[in-house]
Amino acid sequence: MALQTARPCLGSCRTPTHSSLLLLLLSLGWVLPPGAQAADSGLGIMTPWLQRPSWDLSWQRPELTAILPRARRSTEKKACTLRQKTCPPGRNVTVVEENLVFYEEWELEACVDGALLDAQMNRVNVIPFTHQQLEIFRCKLNEVYPQGYPESLVWRLRYFFYAVTPEDIYKWSVTSLEVVKYLLKISKGRKMDAQVAALIARYQVGGGQMDKATLDTLATFRPTYLCFLSPEQLGSMQHNVVWAARPQDLDACCPLQMDVLYSKARIAFQNTSRSEYFARIKPYLGGAPTEDMRALSRQNIHMDTATFKKLQTEALLPLTIAEVQKLLGPNLAGLKAEEGNSPIRDWIFRQPQDDLDSLGLGLHGGIPNGYLVLDLNFREALSGGAHLLRPGPVLTVITTLFLAVTLN
């Protein structure tokens, strides 16, 4: 049974975007950096409150970022630089055959046509060309298909798949699950993690479907592809996949994906020692709920600021100052450098300024003394967050509510 694939989306994974934009960015290998964070103006603790419009929702959720596949990997080959030379008389190639292995590299560049390689890819795959010769053929094919290989060619690549780069793959058209399965099969046991991740990204962008057998096959590769799978697909993967993932493999994951991966990691690592558990679960804490953060704060395990700022805003906001102190321990001073960035900025907005001052870090932006924050659901629906009220308006609101209850 196939699992429906959610189309990859930019930013928070909650807002779908046009596939054409993602296709363009994938083909260019771009990585869009996070949006600029608002900095504290230094005008006092009232400034952040006064400068935040009632319609601004950004302070209440993580900043929207668009992190796309990093195409430029260390395993990639150099850019194609074919030399413009004339093919010697009698050396022009009309058939891909064994004697081509004896051609000099410059002769292959001058005498082999990319269209011929496309038409006779099956023959390319059965002749023992060197890596350098296959690299020339790859560049020749890229001349024929500068916008990426069509699926008709991808079907016939077979072992030539070893010669392509992730940048090449990001431009392909891949809509067939059978193609994906075949290329995964021939890649197994080889160091092709970047190529496999690019292949999965291309297939997902096309809105394809991934079945359980394919997900099980993927689990045998280093999980550089995790952030290209939908939350539903991640939920169907084996728990042991989280053991092999590195922190950088999770950089592009959105909150919904991290929720699933954290749940899997929590189960996978549950029988380890406390110190080992924290070391292994740390890259997945971006999906942890508030309750688990509170549990960690009671275990005398200190979190670094880099991990802390990757927590989901929804999980971080309810934490008290005392709980954050216990979570960070000697790393608490790192909050100062991040006070203008979400989600730490958002957490600061929810704390009494007097309590922030007690930390001795010079944090600004908390609730001024004498002010209250009322979480009124109907007001939040209109403005996206809690409201700061002076003592006078608070008294008026309370009186109004009291009268309304009495009259009813």
Coordinates of C-alpha atoms in Angstrom, one line a residue:
M1 CA 0.0 0.0 0.0
A2 CA 1.4 3.4 -1.0
L3 CA 1.7 6.2 1.4
Q4 CA 0.5 9.5 0.1
T5 CA 3.4 12.0 -0.2
A6 CA 2.9 15.4 1.2
R7 CA 4.4 18.0 -1.2
P8 CA 7.6 19.5 0.2
C9 CA 7.0 23.1 1.3
L10 CA 9.0 26.1 2.3
G11 CA 9.4 27.5 5.8
S12 CA 7.4 26.0 8.6
C13 CA 6.0 23.0 6.7
R14 CA 2.6 24.3 7.4
T15 CA 2.2 26.6 4.5
P16 CA 2.4 24.9 1.0
T17 CA 4.1 26.8 -1.8
H18 CA 4.0 26.5 -5.5
S19 CA 6.0 23.5 -6.7
S20 CA 7.5 25.6 -9.5
L21 CA 9.3 27.8 -7.1
L22 CA 10.8 24.9 -5.3
L23 CA 11.8 23.2 -8.5
L24 CA 13.6 26.4 -9.5
L25 CA 15.5 26.7 -6.2
L26 CA 16.3 23.0 -6.2
S27 CA 17.8 23.2 -9.7
L28 CA 19.9 26.2 -8.6
G29 CA 21.1 24.4 -5.4
W30 CA 20.2 27.5 -3.4
V31 CA 19.9 27.6 0.4
L32 CA 17.7 30.5 1.5
P33 CA 18.9 31.8 4.9
P34 CA 16.5 32.5 7.8
G35 CA 14.7 35.8 7.8
A36 CA 16.4 38.7 9.5
Q37 CA 15.6 38.8 13.2
A38 CA 14.5 42.0 14.8
A39 CA 17.1 43.4 17.1
D40 CA 16.5 45.0 20.5
S41 CA 16.7 48.8 19.9
G42 CA 18.2 49.3 23.4
L43 CA 15.6 52.0 24.3
G44 CA 14.5 50.2 27.5
I45 CA 12.2 47.4 28.5
M46 CA 9.1 49.1 27.2
T47 CA 10.4 49.4 23.6
P48 CA 9.9 45.7 22.5
W49 CA 6.3 45.9 23.7
L50 CA 5.6 49.3 22.1
Q51 CA 7.2 48.3 18.8
R52 CA 5.3 45.1 18.4
P53 CA 2.0 45.7 16.4
S54 CA -1.1 43.9 17.5
W55 CA -1.3 42.3 14.0
D56 CA 2.3 41.0 14.0
L57 CA 2.1 37.2 14.5
S58 CA 5.8 36.5 14.0
W59 CA 6.7 36.8 17.7
Q60 CA 4.4 34.0 18.6
R61 CA 5.8 31.3 16.2
P62 CA 9.2 30.3 14.9
E63 CA 10.6 32.5 12.2
L64 CA 9.8 31.2 8.7
T65 CA 12.8 29.8 7.0
A66 CA 13.4 28.1 3.7
I67 CA 16.2 25.6 3.9
L68 CA 16.6 23.7 0.7
P69 CA 19.0 20.9 -0.2
R70 CA 22.7 21.8 -0.1
A71 CA 23.7 20.6 -3.5
R72 CA 27.4 21.4 -3.2
R73 CA 28.8 18.4 -1.3
S74 CA 32.4 17.5 -0.8
T75 CA 31.7 14.3 -2.8
E76 CA 30.8 16.2 -5.9
K77 CA 32.9 16.4 -9.0
K78 CA 34.2 19.6 -10.4
A79 CA 32.1 21.7 -12.8
C80 CA 32.3 20.6 -16.4
T81 CA 35.1 22.4 -18.4
L82 CA 35.1 20.6 -21.8
R83 CA 37.9 21.8 -24.1
Q84 CA 37.0 23.0 -27.5
K85 CA 39.1 20.8 -29.8
T86 CA 38.6 19.3 -33.3
C87 CA 38.1 15.6 -33.6
P88 CA 41.1 14.0 -35.6
P89 CA 40.2 12.5 -38.9
G90 CA 38.9 8.9 -38.6
R91 CA 38.2 9.2 -34.9
N92 CA 34.7 10.5 -35.0
V93 CA 32.4 8.2 -32.9
T94 CA 29.2 6.9 -34.3
V95 CA 28.8 3.8 -32.0
V96 CA 29.6 3.4 -28.3
E97 CA 32.0 0.5 -28.4
E98 CA 35.0 -1.1 -26.5
N99 CA 37.7 0.7 -28.3
L100 CA 36.6 4.0 -26.8
V101 CA 38.4 3.1 -23.6
F102 CA 41.7 3.6 -25.5
Y103 CA 40.8 7.2 -26.5
E104 CA 42.6 10.1 -24.9
E105 CA 40.4 12.2 -22.7
W106 CA 40.6 15.2 -25.1
E107 CA 39.6 12.9 -27.9
L108 CA 36.5 11.8 -26.1
E109 CA 35.6 15.4 -25.5
A110 CA 36.1 16.2 -29.2
C111 CA 34.7 13.1 -30.8
V112 CA 31.8 11.8 -28.7
D113 CA 28.4 13.5 -29.0
G114 CA 26.1 13.7 -26.0
A115 CA 23.1 12.7 -28.1
L116 CA 24.9 9.5 -29.0
L117 CA 25.5 8.7 -25.3
D118 CA 21.8 9.3 -24.6
A119 CA 20.7 6.9 -27.4
Q120 CA 23.2 4.2 -26.5
M121 CA 23.3 4.5 -22.7
N122 CA 22.8 0.7 -22.4
R123 CA 26.1 0.2 -24.1
V124 CA 27.8 2.8 -21.9
N125 CA 26.9 0.7 -18.9
V126 CA 28.5 -2.5 -20.1
I127 CA 31.9 -1.1 -21.1
P128 CA 34.6 -0.6 -18.4
F129 CA 35.2 3.1 -18.8
T130 CA 37.4 4.9 -16.3
H131 CA 36.0 7.4 -13.8
Q132 CA 37.7 10.2 -15.8
Q133 CA 36.0 9.0 -19.0
L134 CA 32.6 8.7 -17.4
E135 CA 33.1 12.2 -16.1
I136 CA 33.5 13.4 -19.6
F137 CA 30.3 11.6 -20.7
R138 CA 28.4 13.2 -17.8
C139 CA 29.5 16.6 -19.0
K140 CA 28.5 15.7 -22.6
L141 CA 25.0 14.7 -21.4
N142 CA 24.7 17.9 -19.4
E143 CA 25.3 19.8 -22.6
V144 CA 22.4 18.0 -24.2
Y145 CA 20.1 18.4 -21.2
P146 CA 21.2 21.6 -19.4
Q147 CA 17.8 21.7 -17.6
G148 CA 18.1 18.2 -16.3
Y149 CA 17.7 14.6 -17.6
P150 CA 14.3 13.6 -18.7
E151 CA 12.8 10.5 -17.1
S152 CA 13.3 8.5 -20.3
L153 CA 17.0 8.8 -19.8
V154 CA 16.9 8.4 -16.0
W155 CA 15.3 5.0 -16.6
R156 CA 18.3 3.8 -18.5
L157 CA 21.1 5.2 -16.4
R158 CA 21.8 2.0 -14.4
Y159 CA 25.4 2.1 -13.3
F160 CA 26.0 5.5 -14.9
F161 CA 24.2 6.7 -11.9
Y162 CA 27.5 6.4 -10.0
A163 CA 29.0 9.1 -12.2
V164 CA 26.3 11.8 -11.6
T165 CA 26.3 14.5 -8.9
P166 CA 23.6 15.7 -6.5
E167 CA 23.5 18.9 -8.5
D168 CA 22.7 17.0 -11.6
I169 CA 19.9 15.0 -9.9
Y170 CA 18.3 18.1 -8.5
K171 CA 17.5 19.1 -12.1
W172 CA 16.0 15.7 -13.1
S173 CA 12.4 14.8 -13.7
V174 CA 11.6 11.8 -11.5
T175 CA 8.0 10.7 -11.1
S176 CA 8.2 6.9 -11.2
L177 CA 8.7 5.0 -7.9
E178 CA 10.1 2.1 -9.9
V179 CA 12.9 4.3 -11.1
V180 CA 13.6 5.4 -7.5
K181 CA 13.6 1.7 -6.3
Y182 CA 16.0 0.7 -9.1
L183 CA 18.5 3.5 -8.4
L184 CA 18.4 2.8 -4.7
K185 CA 19.1 -0.9 -5.4
I186 CA 22.2 -0.2 -7.4
S187 CA 23.4 2.4 -4.9
K188 CA 23.2 0.1 -1.9
G189 CA 26.6 -0.5 -0.2
R190 CA 28.2 2.5 -2.0
K191 CA 29.0 5.9 -0.6
M192 CA 26.2 7.7 -2.4
D193 CA 24.3 9.3 0.5
A194 CA 24.2 12.7 -1.2
Q195 CA 23.0 11.3 -4.5
V196 CA 20.3 9.3 -2.7
A197 CA 19.1 12.3 -0.8
A198 CA 18.9 14.3 -4.0
L199 CA 17.0 11.5 -5.7
I200 CA 14.4 11.4 -2.9
A201 CA 14.1 15.2 -2.9
R202 CA 13.4 15.2 -6.7
Y203 CA 10.8 12.5 -6.4
Q204 CA 9.1 14.2 -3.5
V205 CA 8.9 17.5 -5.3
G206 CA 6.9 15.8 -8.0
G207 CA 4.3 14.7 -5.5
G208 CA 5.1 11.0 -5.8
Q209 CA 4.2 8.2 -3.4
M210 CA 6.5 6.2 -1.2
D211 CA 5.6 2.6 -0.2
K212 CA 6.8 0.8 2.9
A213 CA 9.3 -1.4 1.0
T214 CA 11.0 1.7 -0.3
L215 CA 11.1 3.3 3.1
D216 CA 12.7 0.2 4.5
T217 CA 15.3 0.3 1.7
L218 CA 16.0 3.9 2.5
A219 CA 16.6 3.0 6.1
T220 CA 19.8 1.1 5.0
F221 CA 21.4 4.4 3.8
R222 CA 22.7 7.2 5.9
P223 CA 19.6 9.3 6.6
T224 CA 20.6 12.5 4.8
Y225 CA 17.1 12.3 3.2
L226 CA 15.0 12.6 6.4
C227 CA 13.9 16.2 5.9
F228 CA 12.7 15.4 2.3
L229 CA 10.1 12.9 3.7
S230 CA 6.6 13.8 4.9
P231 CA 5.7 13.4 8.6
E232 CA 3.5 10.4 7.6
Q233 CA 6.4 8.7 5.8
L234 CA 8.7 9.3 8.7
G235 CA 6.2 7.7 11.0
S236 CA 6.3 4.6 8.9
M237 CA 10.1 4.2 9.0
Q238 CA 11.9 1.9 11.4
H239 CA 12.9 3.4 14.7
N240 CA 16.6 2.5 14.2
V241 CA 16.9 5.1 11.5
V242 CA 17.4 7.8 14.2
W243 CA 20.6 6.0 15.4
A244 CA 22.5 6.8 12.2
A245 CA 21.3 10.4 11.7
R246 CA 23.8 13.3 12.3
P247 CA 22.7 16.8 13.6
Q248 CA 23.3 18.2 10.1
D249 CA 20.9 15.7 8.6
L250 CA 18.1 17.4 10.6
D251 CA 19.0 21.0 9.8
A252 CA 16.3 21.4 7.1
C253 CA 13.5 19.5 9.0
C254 CA 10.4 21.5 9.9
P255 CA 8.5 21.3 13.2
L256 CA 6.0 18.6 12.0
Q257 CA 8.9 16.4 10.9
M258 CA 10.8 17.0 14.1
D259 CA 7.8 16.0 16.2
V260 CA 7.8 12.6 14.5
L261 CA 11.5 12.1 14.7
Y262 CA 11.7 13.1 18.4
S263 CA 9.0 10.5 19.2
K264 CA 11.0 7.8 17.4
A265 CA 14.3 8.9 19.0
R266 CA 12.7 8.8 22.5
I267 CA 11.7 5.2 22.0
A268 CA 14.9 4.2 20.3
F269 CA 17.2 5.6 23.0
Q270 CA 15.0 4.8 26.1
N271 CA 17.2 1.9 27.3
T272 CA 20.5 3.9 27.3
S273 CA 22.1 5.5 30.3
R274 CA 21.0 9.0 31.3
S275 CA 24.2 10.7 29.9
E276 CA 24.1 8.7 26.7
Y277 CA 20.4 9.3 26.3
F278 CA 20.8 13.1 26.5
A279 CA 23.8 13.0 24.0
R280 CA 21.7 11.0 21.5
I281 CA 18.4 12.8 22.0
K282 CA 19.9 16.3 21.8
P283 CA 19.7 16.7 18.0
Y284 CA 16.0 15.7 18.1
L285 CA 14.9 18.1 20.9
G286 CA 13.5 20.5 18.3
G287 CA 10.4 18.2 18.4
A288 CA 10.2 17.8 22.2
P289 CA 7.1 19.1 24.1
T290 CA 7.1 21.3 27.1
E291 CA 6.6 18.4 29.5
D292 CA 9.8 16.7 28.4
M293 CA 11.8 19.9 28.7
R294 CA 10.6 20.2 32.3
A295 CA 11.6 16.6 32.9
L296 CA 15.1 17.3 31.6
S297 CA 15.4 20.4 33.8
R298 CA 15.0 18.2 36.8
Q299 CA 17.8 15.8 35.8
N300 CA 20.7 18.1 36.2
I301 CA 21.6 17.8 32.5
H302 CA 22.7 21.1 31.0
M303 CA 21.8 22.1 27.5
D304 CA 23.9 24.3 25.3
T305 CA 22.5 27.5 23.9
A306 CA 22.7 26.2 20.3
T307 CA 20.4 23.3 21.2
F308 CA 18.1 25.5 23.4
K309 CA 17.4 28.0 20.5
K310 CA 16.3 25.1 18.3
L311 CA 13.4 24.2 20.6
Q312 CA 10.0 24.9 19.2
T313 CA 8.5 28.2 20.4
E314 CA 5.3 26.4 21.6
A315 CA 7.4 24.2 23.8
L316 CA 9.7 26.9 25.1
L317 CA 7.1 29.7 26.0
P318 CA 5.5 27.9 29.0
L319 CA 8.9 27.3 30.7
T320 CA 9.5 29.4 33.8
I321 CA 12.7 31.3 34.5
A322 CA 13.7 28.7 37.2
E323 CA 13.2 25.9 34.7
V324 CA 15.3 27.6 32.0
Q325 CA 18.0 28.2 34.6
K326 CA 18.1 24.5 35.4
L327 CA 18.0 23.5 31.8
L328 CA 21.0 25.7 30.8
G329 CA 23.0 25.7 34.0
P330 CA 26.4 27.2 33.3
N331 CA 25.3 28.0 29.7
L332 CA 22.6 30.5 30.9
A333 CA 24.8 33.5 29.9
G334 CA 24.3 32.5 26.3
L335 CA 20.8 33.9 26.4
K336 CA 22.1 37.4 26.2
A337 CA 23.6 36.9 22.7
E338 CA 20.2 35.5 21.5
E339 CA 17.8 37.8 23.2
G340 CA 16.8 39.4 19.9
N341 CA 16.2 36.1 18.1
S342 CA 13.2 33.7 18.1
P343 CA 12.4 31.7 20.1
I344 CA 14.4 33.1 23.0
R345 CA 13.1 36.6 22.2
D346 CA 9.5 35.3 22.4
W347 CA 10.2 33.6 25.7
I348 CA 11.7 36.8 27.1
F349 CA 8.5 38.7 26.1
R350 CA 6.5 36.4 28.4
Q351 CA 8.7 36.9 31.5
P352 CA 8.3 39.6 34.2
Q353 CA 11.2 42.1 33.7
D354 CA 12.0 42.0 37.5
D355 CA 12.6 38.2 37.2
L356 CA 14.8 38.7 34.1
D357 CA 16.8 41.3 36.0
S358 CA 17.4 38.8 38.8
L359 CA 19.4 36.7 36.4
G360 CA 22.0 39.4 36.1
L361 CA 22.4 39.0 32.3
G362 CA 21.0 42.4 31.2
L363 CA 18.1 40.8 29.3
H364 CA 15.4 43.4 28.2
G365 CA 12.0 43.0 26.7
G366 CA 10.1 41.4 29.6
I367 CA 6.8 42.5 31.1
P368 CA 7.3 45.7 33.0
N369 CA 6.5 45.8 36.8
G370 CA 2.9 46.6 37.4
Y371 CA 1.6 45.2 34.1
L372 CA -0.3 42.0 33.6
V373 CA -0.7 39.7 30.6
L374 CA -4.2 38.3 30.1
D375 CA -4.5 35.4 27.7
L376 CA -8.0 36.0 26.3
N377 CA -8.9 33.5 23.5
F378 CA -11.1 35.9 21.5
R379 CA -8.4 38.6 21.7
E380 CA -5.7 36.1 20.6
A381 CA -7.8 35.2 17.6
L382 CA -7.7 38.8 16.5
S383 CA -4.2 39.8 17.3
G384 CA -2.2 36.6 17.6
G385 CA -1.0 36.8 21.2
A386 CA -1.4 37.8 24.8
H387 CA -2.1 41.5 25.6
L388 CA -0.3 43.8 27.9
L389 CA -2.6 45.9 30.0
R390 CA -1.9 48.6 32.6
P391 CA -3.4 48.3 36.1
G392 CA -6.2 50.7 35.2
P393 CA -7.4 48.8 32.1
V394 CA -7.0 45.5 34.0
L395 CA -9.4 46.8 36.7
T396 CA -11.9 47.9 34.1
V397 CA -11.9 44.6 32.4
I398 CA -12.3 42.7 35.7
T399 CA -15.1 44.9 36.7
T400 CA -16.8 44.5 33.4
L401 CA -16.5 40.7 33.6
F402 CA -17.8 40.7 37.1
L403 CA -20.9 42.7 36.1
A404 CA -21.6 40.4 33.1
V405 CA -21.5 37.3 35.3
T406 CA -23.7 38.9 38.0
L407 CA -26.3 40.1 35.5
N408 CA -26.5 36.7 33.8

